[in-house]
Amino acid sequence: MAYTTINKSSEHFNTKLYTGTGSSQAITGVGFQPDLLWLKPRSTTGYNRLFDAVRGAGYQLYSNETSASGLDTNQMSAFNSDGFTLGNETGSNANGTTFVAWNWKAGTSISGATVGLGTLKTYTGSVNRTAGFSVIKYTGNGTAGHQFPHGLGVAPKMVIVKRTNSSAQWIVYHTSTGSTGATYLNDTGGFNTVQGFWNNSAPNSTSMPLGTDAAGNGNGDTYIAYCFAEKTGYSKFGKLISNGSDDGAFTYTGFAPKFVMLKPNVTDAWSHWYMFDTARKENLNDMPLYANLSTQEGYYGGSPATNYAQIDILSNGFKIRRGSGWGGGSSGRELIYMAFGQSIVGSNGVTAKAR
């Protein structure tokens, strides 16, 4: 089991379950002020809503759509020291509907000018170097070689970028697929080889390179980027190859995951962004939600997805438990993943404080 400098992972990432009331309510018990808040209805269909403290409370994006950022404080009105406040809208607070909220902490403000080629632009952000997470708002310049600082101090393993002033794909850099293209968070496509995303250049310890594609670097356009670095015993970003068996591929993370996102690296109708967490379901975890779909928990195409995507979440990793019938089960299929969780062994060999 890997040692970690993060003895209590819930101080940096936490999953909160709640039930909507139809009127304004404060959700507490997160344990920190979230700087990235990702909401999804569980018991009914509904959009994935993403809010962050850099754009400001109420400015929402939908990971299952390409639309621009919009302000709606009736959906979410405040970030608080132990959670967030919701308005009265059904998308985030419908009466009697169950919801999940995934929360990441950044917290240290940064700002300045972008770097690299072309006319330099402004950026602002919030960073948590301990946990390897930052939220960066930047302006594009349309020039290949433009770069935005990410503030992490080490190269990120995964970066999610969305243009906010107009409609655009969500483009995703992942260390396992590299810098010659991207995947889209909002659809089922595999890796797209397009130099215009990252200029065929990997991120370094200070900045993230950009190409000329308008989804990430349109001149004068505004963007939000969620940047993740890997931290031993807390977060892991990689790939696995499925074996097509119900005794499926095991992936070692070095900690007990609390959240796992999987994406088959192919283009077909089943290759969704599958999201699992231990707050909603322990093993056998067969209740995925989908970053690219509005589908309710455990459903697909409007019907219960019995024996669909299934994984076991273990003390040192996760294991696929369904060998067919979903995008991640086919033999020889590559999947990329991100995972966050809690190591049993903390810094200097001290037992970590798990919740």
Short mmCIF file of N, CA and C in Angstrom, two decimals, residues 3 78 87 131 138 325:
data_model
loop_
_atom_site.label_atom_id
_atom_site.label_comp_id
_atom_site.label_asym_id
_atom_site.label_seq_id
_atom_site.Cartn_x
_atom_site.Cartn_y
_atom_site.Cartn_z
N TYR A 3 2.44 4.86 0.56
CA TYR A 3 2.44 5.96 1.50
C TYR A 3 1.86 7.19 0.80
N ALA A 78 -24.41 29.87 -3.92
CA ALA A 78 -23.26 30.23 -3.08
C ALA A 78 -22.38 29.02 -2.81
N GLY A 87 -30.62 26.86 -5.15
CA GLY A 87 -31.86 27.59 -5.33
C GLY A 87 -33.05 26.65 -5.41
N ALA A 131 -3.09 18.43 -3.19
CA ALA A 131 -3.94 17.41 -3.79
C ALA A 131 -3.83 17.36 -5.30
N TYR A 138 -8.94 31.20 -18.49
CA TYR A 138 -7.99 31.90 -19.34
C TYR A 138 -8.67 32.39 -20.61
N GLY A 325 -21.55 -6.59 -22.66
CA GLY A 325 -22.75 -5.78 -22.58
C GLY A 325 -22.53 -4.31 -22.28
#
